[in-house]
CSV table of C-alpha atoms and ligand atoms in Angstrom, one decimal:
chain,number,residue,atom,x,y,z
A,1,MET,CA,10.0,22.7,3.4
A,2,ASN,CA,9.5,25.9,5.4
A,3,GLY,CA,7.4,24.6,8.3
A,4,ARG,CA,3.6,25.0,8.7
A,5,ILE,CA,1.8,28.2,8.2
A,6,GLY,CA,-1.7,29.0,9.4
A,7,SER,CA,-3.3,27.4,12.4
A,8,GLY,CA,-5.8,24.7,13.5
A,9,PHE,CA,-7.4,22.7,10.6
A,10,LEU,CA,-6.5,25.4,8.1
A,11,GLU,CA,-2.8,24.6,8.7
A,12,SER,CA,-0.8,24.3,5.4
A,13,LEU,CA,2.7,23.1,4.7
A,14,LYS,CA,4.9,25.4,2.6
A,15,ILE,CA,7.1,23.5,0.3
A,16,GLN,CA,10.0,25.1,-1.5
A,17,ALA,CA,9.7,25.2,-5.2
A,18,ASN,CA,12.3,25.2,-8.1
A,19,LEU,CA,14.8,22.8,-6.5
A,20,LYS,CA,18.3,22.9,-8.2
A,21,ARG,CA,19.1,19.2,-7.5
A,22,LEU,CA,18.5,16.2,-5.3
A,23,GLN,CA,21.5,14.1,-4.3
A,24,GLY,CA,22.3,11.2,-1.9
A,25,SER,CA,21.1,7.8,-0.7
A,26,LEU,CA,18.1,6.8,1.4
A,27,ARG,CA,17.2,3.6,3.3
A,28,ILE,CA,13.6,3.2,2.3
A,29,PRO,CA,11.2,2.3,5.3
A,30,GLY,CA,9.6,-1.1,5.5
A,31,ASP,CA,7.0,-2.2,3.1
A,32,LYS,CA,3.4,-1.5,4.3
A,33,SER,CA,1.8,-4.6,2.9
A,34,ILE,CA,4.4,-6.9,4.3
A,35,SER,CA,4.5,-5.1,7.8
A,36,HIS,CA,0.7,-5.7,8.2
A,37,ARG,CA,1.0,-9.4,7.1
A,38,SER,CA,4.0,-9.9,9.5
A,39,VAL,CA,1.7,-9.0,12.4
A,40,MET,CA,-1.2,-11.1,11.2
A,41,PHE,CA,1.0,-14.2,10.5
A,42,GLY,CA,2.8,-13.7,13.8
A,43,ALA,CA,-0.5,-13.6,15.7
A,44,ILE,CA,-2.0,-16.8,14.0
A,45,ALA,CA,1.2,-18.8,14.1
A,46,HIS,CA,2.5,-20.8,17.1
A,47,GLY,CA,5.5,-19.3,18.9
A,48,VAL,CA,7.4,-16.0,18.9
A,49,THR,CA,7.8,-14.2,15.5
A,50,THR,CA,10.3,-11.5,15.4
A,51,VAL,CA,10.0,-8.7,12.8
A,52,SER,CA,12.7,-6.3,11.7
A,53,ASN,CA,12.5,-3.1,9.7
A,54,PHE,CA,8.6,-3.0,10.4
A,55,LEU,CA,7.0,0.1,9.2
A,56,PRO,CA,5.7,2.3,12.1
A,57,GLY,CA,3.3,4.1,9.9
A,58,ASP,CA,-0.2,4.8,11.3
A,59,ASP,CA,-1.9,2.0,9.3
A,60,CYS,CA,0.5,-0.7,10.6
A,61,LEU,CA,0.2,0.7,14.1
A,62,SER,CA,-3.6,0.2,13.7
A,63,THR,CA,-3.0,-3.4,12.8
A,64,ILE,CA,-0.9,-3.9,15.9
A,65,ALA,CA,-3.6,-2.2,18.1
A,66,CYS,CA,-6.4,-4.5,16.7
A,67,PHE,CA,-4.4,-7.7,17.3
A,68,ARG,CA,-3.6,-6.7,20.8
A,69,GLN,CA,-7.4,-6.2,21.3
A,70,LEU,CA,-7.7,-9.8,20.1
A,71,GLY,CA,-5.6,-11.0,22.9
A,72,VAL,CA,-2.2,-11.2,21.1
A,73,LYS,CA,0.9,-10.1,23.0
A,74,ILE,CA,3.0,-7.8,20.8
A,75,GLU,CA,6.2,-5.9,21.9
A,76,ARG,CA,7.4,-3.1,19.8
A,77,ASN,CA,10.7,-1.3,20.0
A,78,GLN,CA,10.7,1.3,17.1
A,79,LYS,CA,11.0,-0.9,14.0
A,80,GLU,CA,11.4,-4.2,15.8
A,81,LEU,CA,8.6,-6.5,16.9
A,82,ARG,CA,8.1,-9.6,19.0
A,83,ILE,CA,4.7,-11.3,18.4
A,84,TYR,CA,3.6,-14.1,20.8
A,85,GLY,CA,1.3,-16.2,18.6
A,86,ASN,CA,-0.9,-19.0,20.0
A,87,GLY,CA,-2.5,-20.1,16.6
A,88,PHE,CA,-5.9,-19.0,15.3
A,89,ALA,CA,-7.4,-20.5,18.5
A,90,GLY,CA,-5.4,-18.1,20.7
A,91,LEU,CA,-7.4,-15.1,19.4
A,92,THR,CA,-10.1,-13.9,21.9
A,93,GLU,CA,-13.2,-11.8,21.7
A,94,PRO,CA,-12.4,-8.1,21.8
A,95,GLY,CA,-14.0,-6.1,24.6
A,96,GLU,CA,-14.5,-3.0,22.4
A,97,MET,CA,-14.8,-1.9,18.8
A,98,LEU,CA,-11.7,-2.7,16.6
A,99,ASP,CA,-10.5,0.7,15.0
A,100,VAL,CA,-8.7,0.2,11.7
A,101,GLY,CA,-8.0,3.9,11.3
A,102,ASN,CA,-7.3,4.7,7.6
A,103,SER,CA,-6.3,1.2,6.7
A,104,GLY,CA,-8.2,-0.8,4.0
A,105,THR,CA,-5.6,-3.7,4.3
A,106,THR,CA,-6.2,-4.0,8.1
A,107,ILE,CA,-10.0,-4.3,7.9
A,108,ARG,CA,-10.3,-6.6,4.8
A,109,LEU,CA,-7.6,-9.0,5.9
A,110,MET,CA,-8.7,-9.1,9.5
A,111,LEU,CA,-12.2,-10.0,8.4
A,112,GLY,CA,-10.8,-13.1,6.7
A,113,ILE,CA,-9.1,-14.1,9.9
A,114,LEU,CA,-12.2,-13.2,12.1
A,115,ALA,CA,-14.5,-15.2,9.7
A,116,GLY,CA,-13.2,-18.5,11.2
A,117,ARG,CA,-13.4,-17.4,14.9
A,118,ASP,CA,-16.5,-18.2,16.9
A,119,PHE,CA,-16.8,-14.8,18.6
A,120,PHE,CA,-18.3,-11.4,18.0
A,121,ALA,CA,-16.3,-8.4,16.7
A,122,ALA,CA,-17.2,-5.0,15.5
A,123,LEU,CA,-14.9,-3.0,13.2
A,124,GLN,CA,-14.8,0.6,12.2
A,125,GLY,CA,-12.3,3.1,10.7
A,126,ASP,CA,-12.1,6.8,9.8
A,127,SER,CA,-14.3,8.7,7.3
A,128,SER,CA,-12.3,7.4,4.4
A,129,ILE,CA,-12.7,3.8,5.4
A,130,ALA,CA,-16.5,4.4,5.8
A,131,ARG,CA,-16.6,5.2,2.0
A,132,ARG,CA,-14.7,2.1,0.9
A,133,PRO,CA,-16.6,-1.1,-0.2
A,134,MET,CA,-16.6,-4.0,2.1
A,135,THR,CA,-19.1,-6.2,0.1
A,136,ARG,CA,-16.2,-7.5,-2.0
A,137,VAL,CA,-14.9,-9.4,1.3
A,138,ALA,CA,-18.2,-9.7,3.1
A,139,LYS,CA,-20.0,-11.6,0.2
A,140,PRO,CA,-17.6,-14.5,-0.1
A,141,LEU,CA,-16.9,-14.8,3.6
A,142,LYS,CA,-20.7,-15.0,4.2
A,143,GLU,CA,-20.7,-17.8,1.5
A,144,MET,CA,-18.2,-19.6,3.5
A,145,GLY,CA,-20.4,-19.4,6.6
A,146,ALA,CA,-19.5,-16.3,8.5
A,147,PHE,CA,-22.2,-13.9,9.9
A,148,ILE,CA,-21.5,-10.4,8.7
A,149,ASP,CA,-23.6,-7.3,9.0
A,150,GLY,CA,-23.1,-3.5,9.0
A,151,ARG,CA,-24.2,-0.3,7.2
A,152,LYS,CA,-25.9,-0.9,3.9
A,153,GLY,CA,-26.2,-4.7,4.6
A,154,GLY,CA,-22.5,-5.1,5.6
A,155,GLY,CA,-21.2,-3.3,2.6
A,156,TYR,CA,-19.7,-0.4,4.6
A,157,THR,CA,-18.4,0.2,8.1
A,158,PRO,CA,-19.2,-0.1,10.9
A,159,ILE,CA,-19.3,-3.7,10.3
A,160,VAL,CA,-19.9,-6.7,12.7
A,161,ILE,CA,-18.8,-10.3,12.3
A,162,ARG,CA,-19.3,-13.5,14.1
A,163,GLY,CA,-17.2,-16.2,12.7
A,164,GLY,CA,-17.6,-20.0,13.0
A,165,HIS,CA,-17.3,-23.2,11.1
A,166,LEU,CA,-16.3,-22.3,7.5
A,167,LYS,CA,-16.8,-24.4,4.5
A,168,ALA,CA,-14.3,-24.1,1.6
A,169,ILE,CA,-15.6,-22.5,-1.6
A,170,ASN,CA,-14.5,-22.0,-5.2
A,171,TYR,CA,-14.5,-18.2,-5.8
A,172,GLN,CA,-13.8,-16.1,-9.0
A,173,LEU,CA,-12.6,-12.7,-7.8
A,174,PRO,CA,-14.8,-10.0,-9.4
A,175,VAL,CA,-11.9,-7.5,-9.2
A,176,ALA,CA,-8.1,-7.7,-9.2
A,177,SER,CA,-7.5,-7.1,-5.4
A,178,ALA,CA,-4.8,-8.6,-3.3
A,179,GLN,CA,-6.9,-7.6,-0.1
A,180,VAL,CA,-9.9,-9.7,-1.2
A,181,LYS,CA,-7.5,-12.6,-2.3
A,182,SER,CA,-5.7,-12.4,1.1
A,183,SER,CA,-8.8,-12.3,3.2
A,184,LEU,CA,-10.1,-15.5,1.5
A,185,ILE,CA,-6.8,-17.1,2.0
A,186,PHE,CA,-7.0,-16.4,5.8
A,187,ALA,CA,-10.5,-17.7,5.9
A,188,GLY,CA,-9.5,-20.7,3.7
A,189,LEU,CA,-6.8,-21.6,6.2
A,190,GLN,CA,-9.5,-22.2,8.7
A,191,ALA,CA,-12.1,-23.8,6.6
A,192,ASN,CA,-13.2,-27.5,6.0
A,193,GLY,CA,-11.7,-28.5,2.7
A,194,THR,CA,-9.7,-26.8,0.0
A,195,THR,CA,-10.7,-23.2,-1.0
A,196,THR,CA,-10.0,-22.2,-4.6
A,197,ILE,CA,-9.6,-18.6,-5.6
A,198,ILE,CA,-9.4,-17.5,-9.2
A,199,GLU,CA,-7.8,-14.1,-9.9
A,200,THR,CA,-8.7,-11.9,-12.8
A,201,GLU,CA,-5.1,-10.6,-12.9
A,202,GLN,CA,-2.0,-11.4,-10.9
A,203,THR,CA,-2.0,-9.1,-7.7
A,204,ARG,CA,0.7,-8.7,-5.1
A,205,ASP,CA,1.5,-12.2,-3.6
A,206,HIS,CA,2.9,-11.3,-0.1
A,207,THR,CA,0.2,-13.4,1.5
A,208,GLU,CA,1.1,-16.5,-0.5
A,209,ARG,CA,4.8,-16.0,0.1
A,210,MET,CA,4.3,-15.6,3.8
A,211,ILE,CA,2.2,-18.7,4.2
A,212,ARG,CA,5.1,-20.7,2.8
A,213,HIS,CA,7.7,-18.7,5.0
A,214,PHE,CA,5.5,-19.7,8.0
A,215,GLY,CA,5.7,-23.4,7.1
A,216,GLY,CA,2.2,-23.6,5.4
A,217,GLU,CA,1.1,-24.8,2.1
A,218,ILE,CA,-0.5,-23.0,-0.8
A,219,GLU,CA,-0.8,-24.1,-4.4
A,220,LYS,CA,-0.7,-21.8,-7.4
A,221,ARG,CA,-1.3,-22.6,-11.0
A,222,GLY,CA,-1.4,-19.5,-13.2
A,223,THR,CA,-4.2,-17.4,-11.7
A,224,VAL,CA,-5.7,-20.3,-9.6
A,225,ILE,CA,-4.8,-20.5,-5.9
A,226,ALA,CA,-5.7,-23.5,-3.7
A,227,VAL,CA,-5.4,-23.4,0.1
A,228,LYS,CA,-6.2,-26.3,2.4
A,229,GLY,CA,-8.0,-25.6,5.6
A,230,GLY,CA,-6.9,-26.8,9.0
A,231,GLN,CA,-3.2,-25.7,8.6
A,232,GLU,CA,-1.3,-24.6,11.7
A,233,LEU,CA,1.6,-22.2,11.1
A,234,GLU,CA,4.9,-21.9,12.9
A,235,ALA,CA,6.5,-18.6,14.1
A,236,ARG,CA,9.4,-17.3,12.0
A,237,ASP,CA,11.7,-14.3,11.7
A,238,VAL,CA,10.5,-11.7,9.1
A,239,GLN,CA,12.9,-9.1,7.6
A,240,VAL,CA,10.7,-6.5,5.9
A,241,PRO,CA,12.2,-5.0,2.7
A,242,GLY,CA,11.8,-1.4,1.9
A,243,ASP,CA,8.5,-0.4,0.4
A,244,ILE,CA,8.7,0.2,-3.4
A,245,SER,CA,5.5,2.2,-3.2
A,246,SER,CA,7.4,4.6,-0.8
A,247,ALA,CA,10.6,4.5,-3.0
A,248,ALA,CA,8.4,5.5,-6.0
A,249,PHE,CA,8.2,9.1,-4.8
A,250,PHE,CA,12.0,9.4,-4.8
A,251,LEU,CA,12.3,7.5,-8.1
A,252,VAL,CA,10.2,10.1,-9.7
A,253,ALA,CA,11.7,13.0,-7.9
A,254,GLY,CA,15.2,11.8,-9.0
A,255,ALA,CA,14.0,11.5,-12.6
A,256,ILE,CA,12.3,15.0,-12.8
A,257,VAL,CA,14.3,17.4,-10.6
A,258,PRO,CA,17.4,18.7,-12.5
A,259,ASN,CA,20.9,17.5,-11.8
A,260,SER,CA,19.7,14.7,-9.5
A,261,GLU,CA,21.2,11.4,-8.6
A,262,ILE,CA,19.7,9.3,-5.8
A,263,ILE,CA,20.3,5.7,-4.5
A,264,LEU,CA,17.4,3.9,-2.9
A,265,GLU,CA,18.6,1.1,-0.6
A,266,ARG,CA,17.0,-2.3,0.1
A,267,VAL,CA,13.9,-1.7,-1.9
A,268,GLY,CA,11.5,-4.7,-2.3
A,269,LEU,CA,11.6,-6.1,-5.9
A,270,ASN,CA,8.7,-8.5,-5.8
A,271,PRO,CA,7.8,-8.7,-9.4
A,272,THR,CA,4.1,-8.3,-8.5
A,273,ARG,CA,5.0,-4.8,-7.3
A,274,THR,CA,7.7,-3.6,-9.8
A,275,GLY,CA,5.4,-2.2,-12.5
A,276,ILE,CA,6.7,1.3,-11.8
A,277,LEU,CA,10.2,0.3,-12.8
A,278,ASP,CA,9.1,-1.2,-16.1
A,279,VAL,CA,7.0,1.9,-16.9
A,280,MET,CA,9.8,4.4,-16.0
A,281,LYS,CA,12.3,2.4,-18.1
A,282,LYS,CA,9.7,2.5,-21.0
A,283,MET,CA,9.3,6.3,-20.6
A,284,GLY,CA,13.2,6.7,-20.7
A,285,ALA,CA,14.1,7.0,-17.1
A,286,GLN,CA,17.7,6.4,-16.2
A,287,LEU,CA,17.4,3.7,-13.7
A,288,GLU,CA,19.9,1.0,-12.5
A,289,ILE,CA,18.8,-1.9,-10.4
A,290,PHE,CA,21.2,-3.9,-8.3
A,291,GLU,CA,19.4,-7.0,-7.0
A,292,ALA,CA,20.5,-8.4,-3.7
A,293,GLU,CA,22.0,-11.9,-3.9
A,294,ASP,CA,19.8,-13.5,-1.1
A,295,GLY,CA,16.3,-12.0,-1.0
A,296,GLY,CA,14.9,-14.5,1.6
A,297,PHE,CA,11.2,-15.0,0.9
A,298,GLU,CA,10.9,-11.4,-0.6
A,299,PRO,CA,13.5,-10.2,-3.1
A,300,TYR,CA,15.1,-6.7,-2.7
A,301,GLY,CA,17.9,-4.5,-4.0
A,302,ASP,CA,19.3,-1.0,-4.4
A,303,ILE,CA,18.0,1.3,-7.2
A,304,LEU,CA,20.0,4.3,-8.8
A,305,VAL,CA,18.0,7.0,-10.5
A,306,LYS,CA,19.2,10.1,-12.4
A,307,THR,CA,17.6,13.1,-14.0
A,308,SER,CA,16.0,11.9,-17.2
A,309,GLU,CA,14.5,12.8,-20.6
A,310,LEU,CA,11.2,11.2,-20.5
A,311,LYS,CA,8.5,10.4,-23.2
A,312,GLY,CA,4.8,9.5,-22.8
A,313,THR,CA,3.4,6.0,-22.7
A,314,VAL,CA,0.3,3.8,-22.4
A,315,ILE,CA,-0.3,2.0,-19.1
A,316,GLU,CA,-3.1,-0.6,-19.1
A,317,GLY,CA,-4.2,-4.2,-18.5
A,318,GLU,CA,-2.2,-6.6,-16.4
A,319,MET,CA,0.3,-3.8,-15.6
A,320,ILE,CA,-2.2,-1.9,-13.5
A,321,PRO,CA,-2.3,-4.2,-10.4
A,322,ARG,CA,1.6,-4.1,-10.5
A,323,LEU,CA,1.6,-0.3,-9.9
A,324,ILE,CA,-1.9,0.6,-8.7
A,325,ASP,CA,-0.6,2.6,-5.7
A,326,GLU,CA,2.0,4.3,-7.8
A,327,ILE,CA,-0.5,5.9,-10.3
A,328,PRO,CA,-0.7,9.3,-8.5
A,329,ILE,CA,3.1,9.7,-8.7
A,330,ILE,CA,3.3,8.3,-12.3
A,331,ALA,CA,0.8,11.0,-13.3
A,332,LEU,CA,3.2,13.6,-12.0
A,333,LEU,CA,6.0,11.9,-14.0
A,334,ALA,CA,3.9,12.0,-17.1
A,335,THR,CA,3.5,15.8,-16.8
A,336,GLN,CA,7.3,16.0,-17.3
A,337,ALA,CA,7.3,13.5,-20.3
A,338,GLU,CA,7.2,14.7,-23.9
A,339,GLY,CA,3.9,13.6,-25.5
A,340,THR,CA,0.8,11.9,-24.2
A,341,THR,CA,0.4,9.4,-21.5
A,342,ILE,CA,-2.7,7.3,-21.2
A,343,ILE,CA,-3.7,5.4,-18.2
A,344,LYS,CA,-6.5,2.9,-18.7
A,345,ASP,CA,-8.2,-0.1,-16.8
A,346,ALA,CA,-7.5,1.7,-13.4
A,347,GLN,CA,-11.1,2.2,-12.2
A,348,GLU,CA,-10.1,0.5,-8.9
A,349,LEU,CA,-8.4,4.0,-8.1
A,350,LYS,CA,-11.9,5.3,-7.5
A,351,VAL,CA,-12.3,3.2,-4.2
A,352,LYS,CA,-8.9,3.9,-2.5
A,353,GLU,CA,-8.4,6.3,0.3
A,354,THR,CA,-9.8,9.0,-1.9
A,355,ASN,CA,-11.1,8.7,-5.5
A,356,ARG,CA,-7.6,8.8,-6.8
A,357,ILE,CA,-8.6,9.6,-10.4
A,358,ASP,CA,-10.4,12.7,-9.3
A,359,THR,CA,-8.0,13.9,-6.6
A,360,VAL,CA,-5.0,13.5,-8.8
A,361,VAL,CA,-6.6,15.3,-11.7
A,362,ASN,CA,-8.0,18.1,-9.6
A,363,GLU,CA,-4.9,18.8,-7.6
A,364,LEU,CA,-2.4,18.5,-10.4
A,365,SER,CA,-4.7,20.8,-12.5
A,366,LYS,CA,-4.4,23.4,-9.7
A,367,LEU,CA,-0.6,23.4,-10.4
A,368,GLY,CA,-1.2,23.9,-14.2
A,369,ALA,CA,-0.8,20.2,-15.4
A,370,LYS,CA,-2.7,19.3,-18.6
A,371,ILE,CA,-4.5,16.4,-17.3
A,372,GLN,CA,-8.0,14.9,-17.8
A,373,ALA,CA,-10.0,12.3,-16.0
A,374,THR,CA,-11.4,9.4,-18.0
A,375,GLU,CA,-13.9,6.6,-16.8
A,376,ASP,CA,-11.0,4.2,-15.9
A,377,GLY,CA,-8.0,6.4,-15.7
A,378,MET,CA,-6.5,9.7,-17.0
A,379,ILE,CA,-4.8,11.3,-20.0
A,380,ILE,CA,-1.8,13.5,-19.4
A,381,HIS,CA,-0.1,15.8,-21.9
A,382,GLY,CA,3.5,16.9,-21.4
A,383,LYS,CA,5.8,18.4,-21.0
A,384,THR,CA,4.4,21.2,-18.8
A,385,GLN,CA,6.0,23.7,-16.5
A,386,LEU,CA,4.1,23.6,-13.3
A,387,SER,CA,3.2,26.6,-11.3
A,388,GLY,CA,2.8,27.2,-7.5
A,389,GLY,CA,-0.4,27.1,-5.7
A,390,ARG,CA,-2.5,25.7,-2.8
A,391,VAL,CA,-3.3,22.1,-3.0
A,392,SER,CA,-4.6,19.4,-0.6
A,393,SER,CA,-3.8,15.7,0.1
A,394,HIS,CA,-7.7,15.3,0.9
A,395,GLY,CA,-6.4,13.0,3.7
A,396,ASP,CA,-4.8,10.6,1.2
A,397,HIS,CA,-1.1,9.9,2.1
A,398,ARG,CA,-0.1,9.0,-1.6
A,399,ILE,CA,-1.7,12.3,-2.9
A,400,GLY,CA,0.1,14.2,-0.1
A,401,MET,CA,3.5,12.8,-1.1
A,402,MET,CA,2.9,13.2,-4.8
A,403,LEU,CA,2.0,16.9,-4.4
A,404,SER,CA,5.1,17.4,-2.2
A,405,ILE,CA,7.4,16.1,-5.0
A,406,ALA,CA,5.4,18.2,-7.6
A,407,ALA,CA,6.3,21.3,-5.5
A,408,PHE,CA,10.0,20.7,-6.2
A,409,ILE,CA,9.5,21.4,-10.0
A,410,CYS,CA,7.0,24.3,-9.6
A,411,ASP,CA,8.1,27.8,-10.5
A,412,GLY,CA,6.3,29.1,-7.4
A,413,ASP,CA,5.8,27.9,-3.8
A,414,VAL,CA,3.3,25.2,-3.0
A,415,PHE,CA,1.1,25.2,0.1
A,416,LEU,CA,-0.1,21.7,1.0
A,417,ASP,CA,-3.1,21.2,3.2
A,418,LYS,CA,-3.6,18.0,5.3
A,419,SER,CA,0.0,17.0,5.0
A,420,GLU,CA,-0.3,15.0,8.2
A,421,ALA,CA,-2.0,12.1,6.2
A,422,ILE,CA,1.6,11.1,5.0
A,423,ASP,CA,2.2,9.5,8.3
A,424,VAL,CA,-0.1,6.7,7.2
A,425,SER,CA,2.7,5.0,5.3
A,426,TYR,CA,5.9,7.2,5.5
A,427,PRO,CA,6.4,9.1,8.8
A,428,GLU,CA,10.0,9.9,7.8
A,429,PHE,CA,9.0,11.4,4.4
A,430,PHE,CA,9.9,15.1,5.0
A,431,ASP,CA,13.2,14.1,6.9
A,432,HIS,CA,14.2,12.1,3.8
A,433,LEU,CA,13.3,14.9,1.4
A,434,LYS,CA,15.4,17.2,3.4
A,435,LYS,CA,18.3,14.8,3.5
A,436,LEU,CA,18.5,14.8,-0.3
A,437,GLN,CA,18.7,18.7,-0.3
A,438,ASP,CA,21.5,19.0,2.2
B,1,SPQ,O1,-4.5,-0.5,3.0
B,1,SPQ,P1,-5.1,0.5,2.0
B,1,SPQ,O2,-5.6,1.7,2.7
B,1,SPQ,O3,-6.0,-0.1,1.1
B,1,SPQ,O4,-3.8,1.0,1.1
B,1,SPQ,C1,-3.5,1.1,-0.3
B,1,SPQ,C2,-2.4,2.2,-0.3
B,1,SPQ,O5,-2.4,3.1,-1.2
B,1,SPQ,O6,-1.5,2.2,0.5
B,1,SPQ,C3,-4.6,1.4,-1.2
B,1,SPQ,F1,-5.3,2.5,-1.0
B,1,SPQ,O7,-2.8,-0.1,-0.7
B,1,SPQ,C4,-3.4,-1.3,-0.9
B,1,SPQ,C5,-3.4,-1.7,-2.5
B,1,SPQ,O8,-3.9,-0.7,-3.2
B,1,SPQ,C6,-2.7,-2.4,-0.2
B,1,SPQ,C7,-2.8,-3.8,-0.6
B,1,SPQ,C8,-2.4,-4.9,0.2
B,1,SPQ,O9,-1.5,-4.7,1.1
B,1,SPQ,O10,-2.9,-6.1,0.0
B,1,SPQ,C9,-3.5,-4.1,-1.9
B,1,SPQ,C10,-4.0,-3.1,-2.8
B,1,SPQ,O11,-5.4,-2.9,-2.6
B,1,SPQ,P2,-6.4,-3.9,-3.4
B,1,SPQ,O12,-7.8,-3.2,-3.1
B,1,SPQ,O13,-6.0,-3.7,-4.9
B,1,SPQ,O14,-6.3,-5.2,-2.9
């Protein structure tokens, strides 16, 4: 990295190309999904929840700010939190609009919590959040009895909600989404009766694990989840494992930069999130996984990755939810694999922080990748020598990090616009990149 060039909104980060090696070990920052949920569960439980290794990324800070506005006392010292919960009933009407920033998880899960509260709240986020669909949570929450309205009938932000007495429903999820599932679980905890949720595919199960960790009950049979209303949760200590979605950038960097050997420490190994490890192994990556003996309620371990000879593969079906956020960096990996990689069944990528099918394909094409978009994914032909150029994160943290790693294997420098988006999930990203080059 050679600092920023240019000025104002045209500022661009120059990233050094043609790296000779990456070596060393990194302690990966806390998992974003688990960090959000630790604040939410701490807020609705009774007593003082302590959280260690919390991710101080912009998204998780938005969650803290929102719950403070809902009357919850939260103390933060860097990566340590103390949350003073008074149960669902302890939440109070916010005096101002709740601002979720760039965070889809914050708004969708919070709507599920607010659905059971008999007060008014208005929510909004940034321009990316304004484009992301909210009907997927608004529709079932309205069916349970919440009043929700907003732009385009409550389908988009700004969105308003007045919660109240909820009735349990049986709901078949129309898309594979942990956010919709979790939102309904939070509403279900406050409803009359037992709410049943049927998933299309297994998605990340951090909410289910955390209910049990906080002393609650949730039943799971295959893809059917049942949650009883009227449960009260008790405060607990939460140790957040490292985020495998953040580790993914260094897993791929280690595999594609020559002469590399990297150890990633205390990475979350929840099987609903480890699709990237399975796919990398299938593509021929040299990975070793050392699982920790006691993972608490979320398993974790260390991962060693070395420069590897890679081959193309097909990624589809139930694998997709297990690596949905890693697809941008897997696309880069595929440019360095011999043969063709096909990614299918991933149309959900179109409604993330950006349309991640289009942004990945457009930005990697600028660097010379042979990649094309399809209706539900992309096709990548390798192995390709990437060239330098000017690219943009388009305000999407995962695209920014993917392009920064791509720069390392380009034969000319890369200039990255909107690199600040990376702070959403990995504020230490550039320090960690530098550490591996020292
Ligand atoms: O929170 P946000 O903005 O939706 O973040 C993303 C990401 O890339 O960090 C998605 F854009 O992760 C989601 C993930 O894609 C986090 C998440 C969760 O914590 O429950 C679930 C997934 O989203 P979804 O829509 O499949 O439920």
